């Protein structure tokens, strides 16, 4: 562009000539157009959906040594959640006679652990309704890495 010529920065006219030549050949105007996607793209953020049976049968003791089923499930999931990578999104649901979302999608492990702590067992067991509800909520999340952890007795 400068045809191999050296232009001193002190020579303002020469420098202007160089910049004009660059601008003429390359241009300095760019046009960017952004269109919002019509559908959410599927990401690869891992998602784990915990669905826990809190029906009356979960209150029964497995043995004197191990305590109730719900107590054991809470302990097991507590350790599992703490060992998950920090970028994993999680949600927690419970079911007995009906399904209830305890904690919506979050990466905050403490929110999931607080939800686990609040689980109490009582009532009947709607397995079919809980499976359908769990599938629907997980299906709506745009990720290619989804896991459903369904715990019942």
PDB file of C-alpha atoms in Angstrom:
ATOM      1  CA  UNK A   1       0.000   0.000   0.000  1.00  0.00           C
ATOM      2  CA  UNK A   2       2.871   2.293   0.718  1.00  0.00           C
ATOM      3  CA  UNK A   3       4.785   0.704  -2.164  1.00  0.00           C
ATOM      4  CA  UNK A   4       7.623  -0.067   0.233  1.00  0.00           C
ATOM      5  CA  UNK A   5       8.177   3.576   1.128  1.00  0.00           C
ATOM      6  CA  UNK A   6       8.853   4.621   4.680  1.00  0.00           C
ATOM      7  CA  UNK A   7       6.835   7.540   6.033  1.00  0.00           C
ATOM      8  CA  UNK A   8       7.987   9.230   9.180  1.00  0.00           C
ATOM      9  CA  UNK A   9       5.337   9.848  11.790  1.00  0.00           C
ATOM     10  CA  UNK A  10       6.518  13.448  11.812  1.00  0.00           C
ATOM     11  CA  UNK A  11       5.292  13.912   8.224  1.00  0.00           C
ATOM     12  CA  UNK A  12       1.535  14.351   8.819  1.00  0.00           C
ATOM     13  CA  UNK A  13       0.686  14.690   5.122  1.00  0.00           C
ATOM     14  CA  UNK A  14       2.513  11.490   4.245  1.00  0.00           C
ATOM     15  CA  UNK A  15       0.843   9.649   7.117  1.00  0.00           C
ATOM     16  CA  UNK A  16      -2.543  10.913   5.971  1.00  0.00           C
ATOM     17  CA  UNK A  17      -1.747   9.638   2.477  1.00  0.00           C
ATOM     18  CA  UNK A  18      -0.980   6.143   3.869  1.00  0.00           C
ATOM     19  CA  UNK A  19      -4.178   5.992   5.871  1.00  0.00           C
ATOM     20  CA  UNK A  20      -6.228   7.203   2.916  1.00  0.00           C
ATOM     21  CA  UNK A  21      -4.668   4.487   0.721  1.00  0.00           C
ATOM     22  CA  UNK A  22      -5.434   1.807   3.326  1.00  0.00           C
ATOM     23  CA  UNK A  23      -8.985   3.054   3.665  1.00  0.00           C
ATOM     24  CA  UNK A  24      -9.425   3.081  -0.108  1.00  0.00           C
ATOM     25  CA  UNK A  25      -8.298  -0.520  -0.475  1.00  0.00           C
ATOM     26  CA  UNK A  26      -9.760  -2.073   2.680  1.00  0.00           C
ATOM     27  CA  UNK A  27     -12.588   0.222   3.588  1.00  0.00           C
ATOM     28  CA  UNK A  28     -13.485   1.178   7.121  1.00  0.00           C
ATOM     29  CA  UNK A  29     -17.201   0.618   7.145  1.00  0.00           C
ATOM     30  CA  UNK A  30     -18.684  -2.585   8.459  1.00  0.00           C
ATOM     31  CA  UNK A  31     -22.296  -3.549   8.752  1.00  0.00           C
ATOM     32  CA  UNK A  32     -23.412  -6.146  11.260  1.00  0.00           C
ATOM     33  CA  UNK A  33     -26.947  -7.442  11.411  1.00  0.00           C
ATOM     34  CA  UNK A  34     -28.241  -9.419  14.369  1.00  0.00           C
ATOM     35  CA  UNK A  35     -31.418 -11.393  14.300  1.00  0.00           C
ATOM     36  CA  UNK A  36     -32.772 -12.919  17.464  1.00  0.00           C
ATOM     37  CA  UNK A  37     -33.117 -16.697  17.120  1.00  0.00           C
ATOM     38  CA  UNK A  38     -36.691 -17.900  16.781  1.00  0.00           C
ATOM     39  CA  UNK A  39     -35.943 -20.953  18.925  1.00  0.00           C
ATOM     40  CA  UNK A  40     -33.571 -21.464  21.812  1.00  0.00           C
ATOM     41  CA  UNK A  41     -30.486 -23.360  20.782  1.00  0.00           C
ATOM     42  CA  UNK A  42     -29.741 -26.590  22.546  1.00  0.00           C
ATOM     43  CA  UNK A  43     -26.811 -26.184  24.870  1.00  0.00           C
ATOM     44  CA  UNK A  44     -24.508 -28.713  26.411  1.00  0.00           C
ATOM     45  CA  UNK A  45     -24.800 -27.553  30.028  1.00  0.00           C
ATOM     46  CA  UNK A  46     -25.462 -30.649  32.151  1.00  0.00           C
ATOM     47  CA  UNK A  47     -28.867 -30.768  33.852  1.00  0.00           C
ATOM     48  CA  UNK A  48     -29.843 -33.134  36.659  1.00  0.00           C
ATOM     49  CA  UNK A  49     -33.457 -33.445  37.760  1.00  0.00           C
ATOM     50  CA  UNK A  50     -33.980 -35.156  41.120  1.00  0.00           C
ATOM     51  CA  UNK A  51     -37.429 -36.639  41.690  1.00  0.00           C
ATOM     52  CA  UNK A  52     -37.903 -38.074  45.182  1.00  0.00           C
ATOM     53  CA  UNK A  53     -40.688 -40.284  46.527  1.00  0.00           C
ATOM     54  CA  UNK A  54     -41.978 -38.717  49.746  1.00  0.00           C
ATOM     55  CA  UNK A  55     -44.933 -41.055  50.209  1.00  0.00           C
ATOM     56  CA  UNK A  56     -45.724 -42.603  53.586  1.00  0.00           C
ATOM     57  CA  UNK A  57     -43.753 -45.774  52.875  1.00  0.00           C
ATOM     58  CA  UNK A  58     -40.520 -43.731  52.749  1.00  0.00           C
ATOM     59  CA  UNK A  59     -40.861 -43.007  56.479  1.00  0.00           C
ATOM     60  CA  UNK A  60     -40.383 -46.676  57.359  1.00  0.00           C
ATOM     61  CA  UNK A  61     -37.105 -47.693  58.911  1.00  0.00           C
ATOM     62  CA  UNK A  62     -34.864 -49.963  56.879  1.00  0.00           C
ATOM     63  CA  UNK A  63     -33.291 -51.114  60.138  1.00  0.00           C
ATOM     64  CA  UNK A  64     -32.386 -49.646  63.499  1.00  0.00           C
ATOM     65  CA  UNK A  65     -28.867 -49.135  62.222  1.00  0.00           C
ATOM     66  CA  UNK A  66     -29.745 -47.275  59.018  1.00  0.00           C
ATOM     67  CA  UNK A  67     -32.925 -45.357  59.879  1.00  0.00           C
ATOM     68  CA  UNK A  68     -35.765 -44.397  57.555  1.00  0.00           C
ATOM     69  CA  UNK A  69     -35.713 -44.597  53.779  1.00  0.00           C
ATOM     70  CA  UNK A  70     -36.225 -40.850  53.372  1.00  0.00           C
ATOM     71  CA  UNK A  71     -33.330 -40.170  55.766  1.00  0.00           C
ATOM     72  CA  UNK A  72     -31.061 -42.436  53.719  1.00  0.00           C
ATOM     73  CA  UNK A  73     -32.139 -40.813  50.445  1.00  0.00           C
ATOM     74  CA  UNK A  74     -31.383 -37.352  51.834  1.00  0.00           C
ATOM     75  CA  UNK A  75     -27.913 -38.433  52.963  1.00  0.00           C
ATOM     76  CA  UNK A  76     -27.150 -40.123  49.652  1.00  0.00           C
ATOM     77  CA  UNK A  77     -28.273 -37.130  47.563  1.00  0.00           C
ATOM     78  CA  UNK A  78     -26.530 -34.643  49.826  1.00  0.00           C
ATOM     79  CA  UNK A  79     -23.182 -36.277  49.108  1.00  0.00           C
ATOM     80  CA  UNK A  80     -24.006 -36.645  45.404  1.00  0.00           C
ATOM     81  CA  UNK A  81     -24.946 -32.956  45.025  1.00  0.00           C
ATOM     82  CA  UNK A  82     -21.805 -31.778  46.821  1.00  0.00           C
ATOM     83  CA  UNK A  83     -19.629 -33.779  44.420  1.00  0.00           C
ATOM     84  CA  UNK A  84     -21.259 -32.454  41.234  1.00  0.00           C
ATOM     85  CA  UNK A  85     -19.279 -29.953  39.121  1.00  0.00           C
ATOM     86  CA  UNK A  86     -20.222 -26.324  39.791  1.00  0.00           C
ATOM     87  CA  UNK A  87     -21.689 -25.724  36.315  1.00  0.00           C
ATOM     88  CA  UNK A  88     -24.343 -28.460  36.612  1.00  0.00           C
ATOM     89  CA  UNK A  89     -27.894 -27.167  36.696  1.00  0.00           C
ATOM     90  CA  UNK A  90     -30.195 -29.029  39.078  1.00  0.00           C
ATOM     91  CA  UNK A  91     -33.833 -29.120  39.995  1.00  0.00           C
ATOM     92  CA  UNK A  92     -35.614 -30.985  42.804  1.00  0.00           C
ATOM     93  CA  UNK A  93     -39.137 -32.381  42.830  1.00  0.00           C
ATOM     94  CA  UNK A  94     -40.992 -34.588  45.274  1.00  0.00           C
ATOM     95  CA  UNK A  95     -44.035 -36.755  44.879  1.00  0.00           C
ATOM     96  CA  UNK A  96     -46.504 -38.577  47.031  1.00  0.00           C
ATOM     97  CA  UNK A  97     -50.171 -38.182  46.107  1.00  0.00           C
ATOM     98  CA  UNK A  98     -49.181 -35.270  43.862  1.00  0.00           C
ATOM     99  CA  UNK A  99     -46.005 -33.834  42.371  1.00  0.00           C
ATOM    100  CA  UNK A 100     -44.414 -30.669  43.742  1.00  0.00           C
ATOM    101  CA  UNK A 101     -41.381 -28.752  42.516  1.00  0.00           C
ATOM    102  CA  UNK A 102     -39.262 -28.100  45.601  1.00  0.00           C
ATOM    103  CA  UNK A 103     -36.476 -26.166  43.830  1.00  0.00           C
ATOM    104  CA  UNK A 104     -36.557 -24.882  40.259  1.00  0.00           C
ATOM    105  CA  UNK A 105     -33.509 -25.069  38.012  1.00  0.00           C
ATOM    106  CA  UNK A 106     -30.380 -23.689  39.680  1.00  0.00           C
ATOM    107  CA  UNK A 107     -26.627 -24.155  39.891  1.00  0.00           C
ATOM    108  CA  UNK A 108     -26.743 -23.222  43.594  1.00  0.00           C
ATOM    109  CA  UNK A 109     -26.043 -26.438  45.484  1.00  0.00           C
ATOM    110  CA  UNK A 110     -27.173 -24.908  48.783  1.00  0.00           C
ATOM    111  CA  UNK A 111     -30.686 -24.300  47.403  1.00  0.00           C
ATOM    112  CA  UNK A 112     -30.938 -27.963  46.425  1.00  0.00           C
ATOM    113  CA  UNK A 113     -29.600 -29.073  49.820  1.00  0.00           C
ATOM    114  CA  UNK A 114     -32.092 -26.836  51.664  1.00  0.00           C
ATOM    115  CA  UNK A 115     -34.876 -28.352  49.564  1.00  0.00           C
ATOM    116  CA  UNK A 116     -33.682 -31.850  50.430  1.00  0.00           C
ATOM    117  CA  UNK A 117     -33.705 -30.935  54.103  1.00  0.00           C
ATOM    118  CA  UNK A 118     -37.360 -29.892  53.915  1.00  0.00           C
ATOM    119  CA  UNK A 119     -38.570 -33.209  52.440  1.00  0.00           C
ATOM    120  CA  UNK A 120     -40.990 -35.098  54.678  1.00  0.00           C
ATOM    121  CA  UNK A 121     -42.675 -38.413  53.939  1.00  0.00           C
ATOM    122  CA  UNK A 122     -46.467 -38.904  54.083  1.00  0.00           C
ATOM    123  CA  UNK A 123     -49.409 -39.894  51.899  1.00  0.00           C
ATOM    124  CA  UNK A 124     -49.871 -42.158  48.882  1.00  0.00           C
ATOM    125  CA  UNK A 125     -47.715 -42.711  45.797  1.00  0.00           C
ATOM    126  CA  UNK A 126     -48.502 -41.331  42.320  1.00  0.00           C
ATOM    127  CA  UNK A 127     -45.662 -42.871  40.328  1.00  0.00           C
ATOM    128  CA  UNK A 128     -47.277 -42.411  36.906  1.00  0.00           C
ATOM    129  CA  UNK A 129     -48.074 -38.731  37.480  1.00  0.00           C
ATOM    130  CA  UNK A 130     -44.610 -38.051  38.861  1.00  0.00           C
ATOM    131  CA  UNK A 131     -42.869 -39.686  35.902  1.00  0.00           C
ATOM    132  CA  UNK A 132     -44.972 -37.675  33.431  1.00  0.00           C
ATOM    133  CA  UNK A 133     -44.452 -34.387  35.292  1.00  0.00           C
ATOM    134  CA  UNK A 134     -40.713 -35.030  35.623  1.00  0.00           C
ATOM    135  CA  UNK A 135     -40.387 -35.809  31.940  1.00  0.00           C
ATOM    136  CA  UNK A 136     -42.298 -32.651  30.951  1.00  0.00           C
ATOM    137  CA  UNK A 137     -40.180 -30.317  33.081  1.00  0.00           C
ATOM    138  CA  UNK A 138     -36.919 -31.890  31.913  1.00  0.00           C
ATOM    139  CA  UNK A 139     -38.004 -31.923  28.261  1.00  0.00           C
ATOM    140  CA  UNK A 140     -38.438 -28.127  28.254  1.00  0.00           C
ATOM    141  CA  UNK A 141     -34.835 -27.458  29.257  1.00  0.00           C
ATOM    142  CA  UNK A 142     -32.637 -26.763  26.187  1.00  0.00           C
ATOM    143  CA  UNK A 143     -29.692 -29.072  26.842  1.00  0.00           C
ATOM    144  CA  UNK A 144     -28.239 -32.165  25.230  1.00  0.00           C
ATOM    145  CA  UNK A 145     -27.015 -33.451  28.609  1.00  0.00           C
ATOM    146  CA  UNK A 146     -30.038 -34.232  30.784  1.00  0.00           C
ATOM    147  CA  UNK A 147     -30.326 -36.789  33.569  1.00  0.00           C
ATOM    148  CA  UNK A 148     -33.409 -37.769  35.521  1.00  0.00           C
ATOM    149  CA  UNK A 149     -32.677 -39.273  38.960  1.00  0.00           C
ATOM    150  CA  UNK A 150     -35.924 -40.913  40.085  1.00  0.00           C
ATOM    151  CA  UNK A 151     -35.858 -42.386  43.606  1.00  0.00           C
ATOM    152  CA  UNK A 152     -38.689 -44.480  45.011  1.00  0.00           C
ATOM    153  CA  UNK A 153     -39.105 -47.551  47.135  1.00  0.00           C
TER     154      UNK A 153
END
